[in-house]
Short mmCIF file of C-alpha atoms in Angstrom, two decimals:
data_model
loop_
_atom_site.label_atom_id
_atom_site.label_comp_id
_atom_site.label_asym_id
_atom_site.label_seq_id
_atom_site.Cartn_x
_atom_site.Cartn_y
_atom_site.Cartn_z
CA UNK A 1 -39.55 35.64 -4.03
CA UNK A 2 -36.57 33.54 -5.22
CA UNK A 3 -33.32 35.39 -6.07
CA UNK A 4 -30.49 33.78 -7.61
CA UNK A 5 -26.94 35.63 -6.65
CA UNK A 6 -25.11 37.00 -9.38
CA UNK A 7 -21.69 35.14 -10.58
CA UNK A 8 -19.56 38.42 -9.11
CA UNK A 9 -21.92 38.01 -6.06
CA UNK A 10 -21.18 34.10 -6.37
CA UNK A 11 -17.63 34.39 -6.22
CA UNK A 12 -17.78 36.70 -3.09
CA UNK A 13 -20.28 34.41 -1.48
CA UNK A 14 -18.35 31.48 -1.76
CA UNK A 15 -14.97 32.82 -0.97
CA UNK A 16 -15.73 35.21 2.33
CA UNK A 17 -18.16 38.16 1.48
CA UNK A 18 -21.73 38.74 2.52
CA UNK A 19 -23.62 40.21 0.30
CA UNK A 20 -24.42 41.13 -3.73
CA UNK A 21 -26.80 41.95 -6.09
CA UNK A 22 -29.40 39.47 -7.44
CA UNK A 23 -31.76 38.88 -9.50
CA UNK A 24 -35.12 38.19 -8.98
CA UNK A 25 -37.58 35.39 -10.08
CA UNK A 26 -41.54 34.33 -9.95
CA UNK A 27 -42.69 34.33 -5.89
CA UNK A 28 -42.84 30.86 -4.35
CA UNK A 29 -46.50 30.67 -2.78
CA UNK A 30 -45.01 29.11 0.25
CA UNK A 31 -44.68 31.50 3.83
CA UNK A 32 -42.52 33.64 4.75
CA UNK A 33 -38.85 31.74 6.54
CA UNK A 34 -39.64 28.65 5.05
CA UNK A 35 -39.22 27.00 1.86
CA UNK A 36 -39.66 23.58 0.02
CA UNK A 37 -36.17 21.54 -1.78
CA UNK A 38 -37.45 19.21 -4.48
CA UNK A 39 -34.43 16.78 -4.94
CA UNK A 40 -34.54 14.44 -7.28
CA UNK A 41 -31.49 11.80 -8.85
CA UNK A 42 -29.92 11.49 -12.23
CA UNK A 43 -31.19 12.87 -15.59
CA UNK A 44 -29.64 12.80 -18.94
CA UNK A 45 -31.63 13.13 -21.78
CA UNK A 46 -28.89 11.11 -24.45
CA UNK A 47 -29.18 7.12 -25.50
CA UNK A 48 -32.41 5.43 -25.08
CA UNK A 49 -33.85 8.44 -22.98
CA UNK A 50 -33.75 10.86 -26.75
CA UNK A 51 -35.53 7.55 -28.47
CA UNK A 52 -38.28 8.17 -26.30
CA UNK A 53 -39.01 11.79 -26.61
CA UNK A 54 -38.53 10.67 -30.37
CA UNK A 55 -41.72 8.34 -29.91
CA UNK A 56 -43.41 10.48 -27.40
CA UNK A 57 -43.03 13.76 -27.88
CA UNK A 58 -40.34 16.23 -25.99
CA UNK A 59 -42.61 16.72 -23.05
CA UNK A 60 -42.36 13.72 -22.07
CA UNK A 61 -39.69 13.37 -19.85
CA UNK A 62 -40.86 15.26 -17.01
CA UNK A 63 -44.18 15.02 -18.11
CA UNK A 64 -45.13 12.74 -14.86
CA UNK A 65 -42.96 14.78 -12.35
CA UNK A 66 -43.80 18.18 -13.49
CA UNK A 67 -45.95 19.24 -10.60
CA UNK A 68 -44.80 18.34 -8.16
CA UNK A 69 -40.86 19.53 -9.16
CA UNK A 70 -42.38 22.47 -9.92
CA UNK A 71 -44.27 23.00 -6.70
CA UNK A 72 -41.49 23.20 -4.77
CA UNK A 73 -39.28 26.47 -4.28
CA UNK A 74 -36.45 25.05 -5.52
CA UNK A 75 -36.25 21.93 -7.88
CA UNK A 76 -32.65 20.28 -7.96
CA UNK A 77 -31.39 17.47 -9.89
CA UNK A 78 -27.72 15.70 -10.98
CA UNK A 79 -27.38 16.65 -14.87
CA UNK A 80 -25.59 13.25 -15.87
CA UNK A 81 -24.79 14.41 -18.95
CA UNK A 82 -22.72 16.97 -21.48
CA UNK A 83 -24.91 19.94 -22.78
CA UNK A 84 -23.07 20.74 -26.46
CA UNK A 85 -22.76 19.89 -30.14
CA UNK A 86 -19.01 19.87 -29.48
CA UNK A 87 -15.91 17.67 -28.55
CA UNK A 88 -15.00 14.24 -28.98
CA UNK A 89 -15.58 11.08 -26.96
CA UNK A 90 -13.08 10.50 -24.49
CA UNK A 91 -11.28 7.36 -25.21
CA UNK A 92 -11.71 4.56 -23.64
CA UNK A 93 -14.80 5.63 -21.75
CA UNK A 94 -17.26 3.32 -23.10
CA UNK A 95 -20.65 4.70 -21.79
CA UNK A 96 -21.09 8.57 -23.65
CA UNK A 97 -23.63 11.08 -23.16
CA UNK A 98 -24.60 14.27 -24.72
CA UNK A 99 -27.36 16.20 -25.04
CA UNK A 100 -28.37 19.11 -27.43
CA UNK A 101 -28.76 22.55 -25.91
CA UNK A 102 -32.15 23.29 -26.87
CA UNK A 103 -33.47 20.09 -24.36
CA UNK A 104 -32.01 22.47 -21.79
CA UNK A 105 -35.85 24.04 -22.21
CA UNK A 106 -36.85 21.06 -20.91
CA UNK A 107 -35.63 21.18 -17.51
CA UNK A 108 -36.56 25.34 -17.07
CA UNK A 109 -40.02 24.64 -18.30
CA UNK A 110 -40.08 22.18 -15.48
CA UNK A 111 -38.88 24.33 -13.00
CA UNK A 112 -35.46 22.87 -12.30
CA UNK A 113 -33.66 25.73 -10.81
CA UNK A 114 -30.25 24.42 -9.74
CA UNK A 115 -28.11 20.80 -10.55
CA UNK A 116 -25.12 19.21 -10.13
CA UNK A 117 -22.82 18.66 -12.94
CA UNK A 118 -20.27 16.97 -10.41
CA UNK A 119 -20.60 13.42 -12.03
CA UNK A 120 -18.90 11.10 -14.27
CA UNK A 121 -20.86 11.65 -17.55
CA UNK A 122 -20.25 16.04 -17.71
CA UNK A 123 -16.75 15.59 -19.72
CA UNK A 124 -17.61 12.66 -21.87
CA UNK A 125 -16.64 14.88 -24.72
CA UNK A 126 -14.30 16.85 -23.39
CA UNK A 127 -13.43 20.22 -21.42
CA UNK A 128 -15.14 22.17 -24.43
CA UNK A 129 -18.15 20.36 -23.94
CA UNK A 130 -18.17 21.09 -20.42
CA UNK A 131 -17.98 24.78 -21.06
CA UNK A 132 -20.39 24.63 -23.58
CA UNK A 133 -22.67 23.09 -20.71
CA UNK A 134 -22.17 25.58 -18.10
CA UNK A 135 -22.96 28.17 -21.12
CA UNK A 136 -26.44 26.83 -22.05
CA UNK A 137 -26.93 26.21 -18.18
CA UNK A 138 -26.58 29.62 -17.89
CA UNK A 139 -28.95 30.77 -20.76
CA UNK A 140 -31.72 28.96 -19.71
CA UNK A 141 -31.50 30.13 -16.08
CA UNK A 142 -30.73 27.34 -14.72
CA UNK A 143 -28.17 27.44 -11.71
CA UNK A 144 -25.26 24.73 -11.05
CA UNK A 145 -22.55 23.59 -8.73
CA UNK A 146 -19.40 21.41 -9.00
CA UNK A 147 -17.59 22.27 -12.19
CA UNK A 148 -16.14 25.10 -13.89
CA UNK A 149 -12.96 26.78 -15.71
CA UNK A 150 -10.73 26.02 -12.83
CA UNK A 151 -10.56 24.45 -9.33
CA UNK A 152 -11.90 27.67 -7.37
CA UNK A 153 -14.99 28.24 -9.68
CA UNK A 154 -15.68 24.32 -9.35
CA UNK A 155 -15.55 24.48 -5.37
CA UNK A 156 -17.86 27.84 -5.72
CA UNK A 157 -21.13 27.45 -4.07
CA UNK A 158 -24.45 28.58 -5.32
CA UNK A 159 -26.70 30.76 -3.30
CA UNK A 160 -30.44 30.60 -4.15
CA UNK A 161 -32.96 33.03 -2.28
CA UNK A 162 -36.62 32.59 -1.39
CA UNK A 163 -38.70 33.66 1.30
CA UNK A 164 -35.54 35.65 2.71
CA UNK A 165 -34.23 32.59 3.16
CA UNK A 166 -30.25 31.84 1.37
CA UNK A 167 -29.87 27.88 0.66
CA UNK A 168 -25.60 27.57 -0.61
CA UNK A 169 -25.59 24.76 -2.41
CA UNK A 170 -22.31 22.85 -3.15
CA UNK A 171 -21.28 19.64 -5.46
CA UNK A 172 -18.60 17.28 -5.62
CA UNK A 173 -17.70 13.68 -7.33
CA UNK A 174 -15.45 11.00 -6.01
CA UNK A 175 -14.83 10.15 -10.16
CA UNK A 176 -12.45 13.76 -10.45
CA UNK A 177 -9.16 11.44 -10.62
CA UNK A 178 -9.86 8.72 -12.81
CA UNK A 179 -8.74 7.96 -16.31
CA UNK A 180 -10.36 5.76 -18.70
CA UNK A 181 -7.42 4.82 -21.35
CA UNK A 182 -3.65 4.66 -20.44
CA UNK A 183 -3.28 5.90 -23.57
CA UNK A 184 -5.24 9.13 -22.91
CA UNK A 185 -4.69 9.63 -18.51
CA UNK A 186 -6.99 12.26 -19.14
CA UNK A 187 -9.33 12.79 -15.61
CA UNK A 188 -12.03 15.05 -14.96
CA UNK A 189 -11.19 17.25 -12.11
CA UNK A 190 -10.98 20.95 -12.08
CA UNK A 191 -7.48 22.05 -11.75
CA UNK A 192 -5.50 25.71 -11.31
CA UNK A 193 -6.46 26.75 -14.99
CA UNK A 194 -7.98 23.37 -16.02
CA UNK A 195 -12.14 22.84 -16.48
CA UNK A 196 -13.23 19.96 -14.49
CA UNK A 197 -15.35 18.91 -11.63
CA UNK A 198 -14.64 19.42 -7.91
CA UNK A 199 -12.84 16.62 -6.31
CA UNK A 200 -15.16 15.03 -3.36
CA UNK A 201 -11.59 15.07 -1.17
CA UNK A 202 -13.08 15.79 2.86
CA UNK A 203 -10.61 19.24 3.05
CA UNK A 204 -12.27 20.76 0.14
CA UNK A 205 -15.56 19.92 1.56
CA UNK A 206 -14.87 21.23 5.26
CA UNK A 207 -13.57 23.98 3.96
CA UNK A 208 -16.45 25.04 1.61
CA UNK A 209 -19.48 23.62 3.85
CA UNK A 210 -17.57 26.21 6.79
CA UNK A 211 -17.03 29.17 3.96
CA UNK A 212 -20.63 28.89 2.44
CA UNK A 213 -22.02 28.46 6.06
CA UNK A 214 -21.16 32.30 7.09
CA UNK A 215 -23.51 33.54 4.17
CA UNK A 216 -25.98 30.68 3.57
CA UNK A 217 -28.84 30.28 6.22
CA UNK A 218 -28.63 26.12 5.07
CA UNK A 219 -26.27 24.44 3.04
CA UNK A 220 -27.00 21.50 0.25
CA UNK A 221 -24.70 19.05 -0.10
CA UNK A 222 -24.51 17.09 -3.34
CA UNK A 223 -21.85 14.25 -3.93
CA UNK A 224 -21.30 11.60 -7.17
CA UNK A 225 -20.55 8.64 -4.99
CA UNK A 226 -20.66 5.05 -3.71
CA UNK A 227 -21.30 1.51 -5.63
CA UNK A 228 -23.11 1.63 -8.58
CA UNK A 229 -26.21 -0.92 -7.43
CA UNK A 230 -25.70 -1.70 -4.26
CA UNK A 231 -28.67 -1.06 -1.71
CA UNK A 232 -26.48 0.17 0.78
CA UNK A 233 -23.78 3.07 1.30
CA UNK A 234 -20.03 2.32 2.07
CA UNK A 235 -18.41 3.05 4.98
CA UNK A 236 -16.79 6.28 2.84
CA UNK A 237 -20.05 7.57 2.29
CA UNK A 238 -20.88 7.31 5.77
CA UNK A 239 -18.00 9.46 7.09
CA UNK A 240 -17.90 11.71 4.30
CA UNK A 241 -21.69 12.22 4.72
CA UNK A 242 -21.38 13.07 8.80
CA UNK A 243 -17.89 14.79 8.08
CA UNK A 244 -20.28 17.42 6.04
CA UNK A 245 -23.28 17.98 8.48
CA UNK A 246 -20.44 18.34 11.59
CA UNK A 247 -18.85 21.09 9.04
CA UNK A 248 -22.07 22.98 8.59
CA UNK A 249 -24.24 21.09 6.01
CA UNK A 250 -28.16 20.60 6.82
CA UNK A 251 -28.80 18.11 4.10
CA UNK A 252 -26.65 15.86 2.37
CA UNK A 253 -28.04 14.25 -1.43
CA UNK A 254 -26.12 11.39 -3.18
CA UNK A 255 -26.20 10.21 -6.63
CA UNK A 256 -24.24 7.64 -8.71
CA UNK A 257 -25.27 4.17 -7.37
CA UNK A 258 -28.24 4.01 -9.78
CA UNK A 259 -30.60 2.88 -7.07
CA UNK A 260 -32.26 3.81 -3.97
CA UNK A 261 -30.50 3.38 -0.93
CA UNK A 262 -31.39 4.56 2.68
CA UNK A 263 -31.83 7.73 4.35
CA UNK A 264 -29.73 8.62 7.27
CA UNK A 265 -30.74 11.47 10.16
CA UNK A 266 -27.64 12.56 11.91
CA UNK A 267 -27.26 15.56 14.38
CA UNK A 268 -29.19 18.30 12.95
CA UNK A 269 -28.89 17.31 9.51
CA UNK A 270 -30.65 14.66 6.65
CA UNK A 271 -28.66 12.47 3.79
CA UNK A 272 -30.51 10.51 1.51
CA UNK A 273 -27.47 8.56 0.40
CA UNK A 274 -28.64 8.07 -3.10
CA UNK A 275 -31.92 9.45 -4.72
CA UNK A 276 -31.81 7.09 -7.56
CA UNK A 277 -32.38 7.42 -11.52
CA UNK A 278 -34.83 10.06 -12.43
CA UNK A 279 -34.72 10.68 -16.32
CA UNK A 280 -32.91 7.62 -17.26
CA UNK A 281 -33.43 4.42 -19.72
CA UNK A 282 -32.28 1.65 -17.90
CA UNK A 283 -34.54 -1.21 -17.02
CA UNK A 284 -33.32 -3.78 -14.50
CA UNK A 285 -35.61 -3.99 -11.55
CA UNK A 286 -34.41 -1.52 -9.09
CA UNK A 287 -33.21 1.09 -11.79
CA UNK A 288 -36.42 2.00 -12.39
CA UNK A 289 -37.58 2.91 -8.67
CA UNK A 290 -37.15 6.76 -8.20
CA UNK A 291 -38.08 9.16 -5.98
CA UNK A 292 -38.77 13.10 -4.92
CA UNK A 293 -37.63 13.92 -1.53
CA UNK A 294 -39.27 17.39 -0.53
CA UNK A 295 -37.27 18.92 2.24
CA UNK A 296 -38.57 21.47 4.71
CA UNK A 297 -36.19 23.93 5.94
CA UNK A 298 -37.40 26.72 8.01
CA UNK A 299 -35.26 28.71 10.72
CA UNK A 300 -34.88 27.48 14.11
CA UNK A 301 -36.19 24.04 13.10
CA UNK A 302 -34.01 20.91 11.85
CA UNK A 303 -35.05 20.00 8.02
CA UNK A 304 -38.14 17.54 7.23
CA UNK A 305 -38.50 15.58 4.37
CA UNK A 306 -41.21 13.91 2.73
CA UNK A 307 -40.25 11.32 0.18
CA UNK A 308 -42.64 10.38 -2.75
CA UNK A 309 -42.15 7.35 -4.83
CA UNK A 310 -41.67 6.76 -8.05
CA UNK A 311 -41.51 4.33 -10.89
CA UNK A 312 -39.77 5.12 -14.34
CA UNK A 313 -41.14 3.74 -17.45
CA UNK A 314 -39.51 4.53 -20.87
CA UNK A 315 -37.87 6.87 -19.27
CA UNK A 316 -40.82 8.64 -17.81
CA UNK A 317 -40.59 8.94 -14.15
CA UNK A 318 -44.15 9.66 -12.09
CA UNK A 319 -45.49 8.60 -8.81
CA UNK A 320 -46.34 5.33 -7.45
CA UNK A 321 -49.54 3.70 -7.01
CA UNK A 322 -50.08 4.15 -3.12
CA UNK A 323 -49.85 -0.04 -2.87
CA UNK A 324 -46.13 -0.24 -4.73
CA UNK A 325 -44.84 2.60 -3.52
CA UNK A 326 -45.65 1.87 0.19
CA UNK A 327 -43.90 -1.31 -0.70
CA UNK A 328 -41.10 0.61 -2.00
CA UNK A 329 -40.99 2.88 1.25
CA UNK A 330 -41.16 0.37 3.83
CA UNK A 331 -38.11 -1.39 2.58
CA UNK A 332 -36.15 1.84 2.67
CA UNK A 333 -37.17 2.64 5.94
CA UNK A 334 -36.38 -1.28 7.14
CA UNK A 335 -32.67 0.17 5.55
CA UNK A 336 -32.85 3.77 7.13
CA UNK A 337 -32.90 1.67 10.74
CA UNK A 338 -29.90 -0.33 9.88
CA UNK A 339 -28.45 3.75 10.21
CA UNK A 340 -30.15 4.19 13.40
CA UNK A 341 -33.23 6.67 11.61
CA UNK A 342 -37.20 6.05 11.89
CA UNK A 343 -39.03 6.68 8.62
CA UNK A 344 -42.81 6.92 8.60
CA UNK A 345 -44.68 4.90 6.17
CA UNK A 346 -48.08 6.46 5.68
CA UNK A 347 -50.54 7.10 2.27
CA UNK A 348 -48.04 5.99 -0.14
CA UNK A 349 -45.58 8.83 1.56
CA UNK A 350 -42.28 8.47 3.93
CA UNK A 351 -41.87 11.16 6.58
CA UNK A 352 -38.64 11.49 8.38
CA UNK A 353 -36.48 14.34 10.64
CA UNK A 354 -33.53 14.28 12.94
CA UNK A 355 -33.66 14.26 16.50
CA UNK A 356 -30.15 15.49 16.45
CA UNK A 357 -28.40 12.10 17.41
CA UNK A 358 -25.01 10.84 16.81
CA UNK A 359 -24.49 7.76 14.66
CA UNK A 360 -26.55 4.76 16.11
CA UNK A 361 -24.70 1.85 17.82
CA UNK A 362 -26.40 -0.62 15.36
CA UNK A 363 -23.73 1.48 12.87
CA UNK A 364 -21.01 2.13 14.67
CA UNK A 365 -20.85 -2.18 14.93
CA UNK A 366 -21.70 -2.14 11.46
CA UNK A 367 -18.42 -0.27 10.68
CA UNK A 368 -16.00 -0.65 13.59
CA UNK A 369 -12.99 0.67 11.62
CA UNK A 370 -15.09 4.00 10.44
CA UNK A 371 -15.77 4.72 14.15
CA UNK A 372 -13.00 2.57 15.95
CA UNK A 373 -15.36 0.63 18.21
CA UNK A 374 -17.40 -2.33 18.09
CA UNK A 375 -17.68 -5.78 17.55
CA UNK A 376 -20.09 -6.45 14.57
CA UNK A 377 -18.45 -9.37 12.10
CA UNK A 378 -18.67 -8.37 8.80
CA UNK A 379 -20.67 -11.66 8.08
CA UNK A 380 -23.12 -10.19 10.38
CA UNK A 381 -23.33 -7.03 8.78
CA UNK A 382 -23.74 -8.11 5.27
CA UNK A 383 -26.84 -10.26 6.70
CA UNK A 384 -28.04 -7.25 8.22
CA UNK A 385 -27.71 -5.03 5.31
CA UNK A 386 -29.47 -8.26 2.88
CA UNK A 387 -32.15 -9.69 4.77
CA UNK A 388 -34.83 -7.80 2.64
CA UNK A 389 -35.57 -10.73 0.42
CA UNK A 390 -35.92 -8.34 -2.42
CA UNK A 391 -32.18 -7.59 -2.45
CA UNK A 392 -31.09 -11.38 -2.73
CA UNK A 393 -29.70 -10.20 -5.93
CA UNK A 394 -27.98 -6.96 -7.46
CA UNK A 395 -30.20 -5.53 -10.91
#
């Protein structure tokens, strides 16, 4: 059975106590002390993603994804987007989205459980909006992390229970300081009193990974981070992502960039460094590759995950044919070695675990500065991280 903890419960969880009340929901199917994470990348459901469920029909959006989302445990996604029929754009933002609260059905009929709404799309219209957001989030059942009426609620983690198992989830965006007119310095991080998202800064996340870590049997990391398009993570994802699995975390999930990049094993823990667009309308070549990572976590063993590709189309993502997305895979896991982790390219599937190793040398001379050794040139590196002829260019 999967319990989610009750906001009272929440707040203890997250903040030093042990137990709570909670509330139960449908049983899982899978054994007992061990359960299934469906992760997937960003969804809004706003701009050219509404003009298709206009044409096709409000199912269709997860239409393709459906089963296997919903076979998992627990199904968790970034919400890229403002749930409300209030607020105002925020000047000088450019690039709006908001979604009506009855699509929120959407998602629970899918069997999203639990997203992030640490991004840089949640307070397009505002700190009402926001609220109005984690409302309807909360009406239709659906958990979240990484925003709320003030700093400490936007730190909070989430515990979800299944299989007497407690997964603490946790979300933060590097976007929380940030304004977008100098006529309007409004940002979007939570402050004492003020709605916002929770600042990616590395003391917040140490902290929280170590808090949630005395109740949570595994911990989720989500962060809104990196380059939008580029195939590979920064040197600040890097750190921040091995800064969080030294703290506590098992599995670290990025979003942002807007395309796949590679997936890292690193002591006893797993970071896909971004999962991609999920529900989204854009079109340029490498926006439209997606995937579902389903992590195994199971006591006394480090986490597996088994990636399945996907392709979006009119902003419909559903799995590969087994020829494109073996394709797909193999070029992630040529990337994935660049960060010193073996991915297994069988059936259309990637397979991949930690052997609980430190940072590979190939890295550390990939990024002398991030672990104060090496000799790599940078020239080198960027010829490293490009030689997969279908990155010569950025989408």
């Amino acid at each position: 059975m999967i319990s989610v903890l009750s906001a009272a419960t929440l707040t203890l969880a997250a903040f030093g106590a042990s137990s709570g009340e909670s509330v139960g929901l449908p049983p899982s199917g899978h054994g007992p002390a061990a359960l299934v994470l469906a992760a997937a990348g960003d969804a809004m459901l706003d701009r050219g993603v509404a003009s298709s469920l206009a044409r096709m029909g409000e199912g269709w959006a997860f239409s393709g994804s459906a089963n296997d989302l919903s076979s998992a445990d627990i199904a968790f996604l970034n919400l890229e987007t403002s749930v409300s029929a209030r607020g105002a754009r925020l000047a000088g933002k450019g690039i709006w989205f908001r979604t009506s609260p009855e699509r929120l059905g959407l998602l629970a009929d899918t069997g999203i459980d639990i997203v992030s709404v640490a991004n840089n799309h949640i307070m397009d219209y505002g700190e009402e909006a926001l609220l109005d957001t984690l409302s309807h989030l909360d009406e239709h059942g659906i958990s979240y992390v990484g925003a709320g009426p003030g700093l400490k609620e936007a730190r909070m983690g989430r515990i979800l229970e299944v299989n007497g198992l407690k997964v603490g989830f946790l979300a933060y965006s590097d976007f929380h300081d940030i304004f977008w007119s100098v006529f309007e310095r409004k940002t979007f991080g939570a402050g004492e009193g003020k709605p916002g998202i929770a600042p990616a800064l590395p003391y917040y996340m140490e902290e929280d990974i170590k808090r949630l870590k005395r109740t949570a049997d595994f911990v989720i990391v989500s962060v809104h981070w990196g380059v939008e398009y580029s195939p590979m993570p920064d040197g600040a994802q890097i750190a921040r992502a091995h800064a969080a699995i030294d703290a506590g975390a098992d599995v670290v999930l990025g979003h942002h960039p807007h395309v796949l990049q590679p997936f890292e094993a690193y002591e006893g823990g797993l970071v896909f460094y971004s999962l991609g667009n999920f529900v989204f309308d854009q079109r340029k070549p490498r926006t439209v590759e997606s995937m579902v990572a389903m992590i195994s976590l199971a006591k006394g063993r480090r986490p597996e995950a088994e990636v399945i590709p996907y392709v979006i189309s009119d902003s419909r993502p559903a799995p590969m044919a087994v020829r494109d997305g073996t394709a797909l895979l193999e070029d992630l896991a040529k990337r994935s070695r660049l960060l010193g982790t073996r991915v297994e390219v069988q059936g259309g599937r990637a397979y991949f675990t930690t052997d609980g190793s430190k940072a590979s040398s190939l890295l550390r001379r990939m990024y002398p500065d991030l672990f104060g050794t090496g000799t790599l040139a940078s020239e080198e590196a960027e010829g490293l991280i490009w030689a997969s002829p279908r990155w010569s260019s950025v989408p």
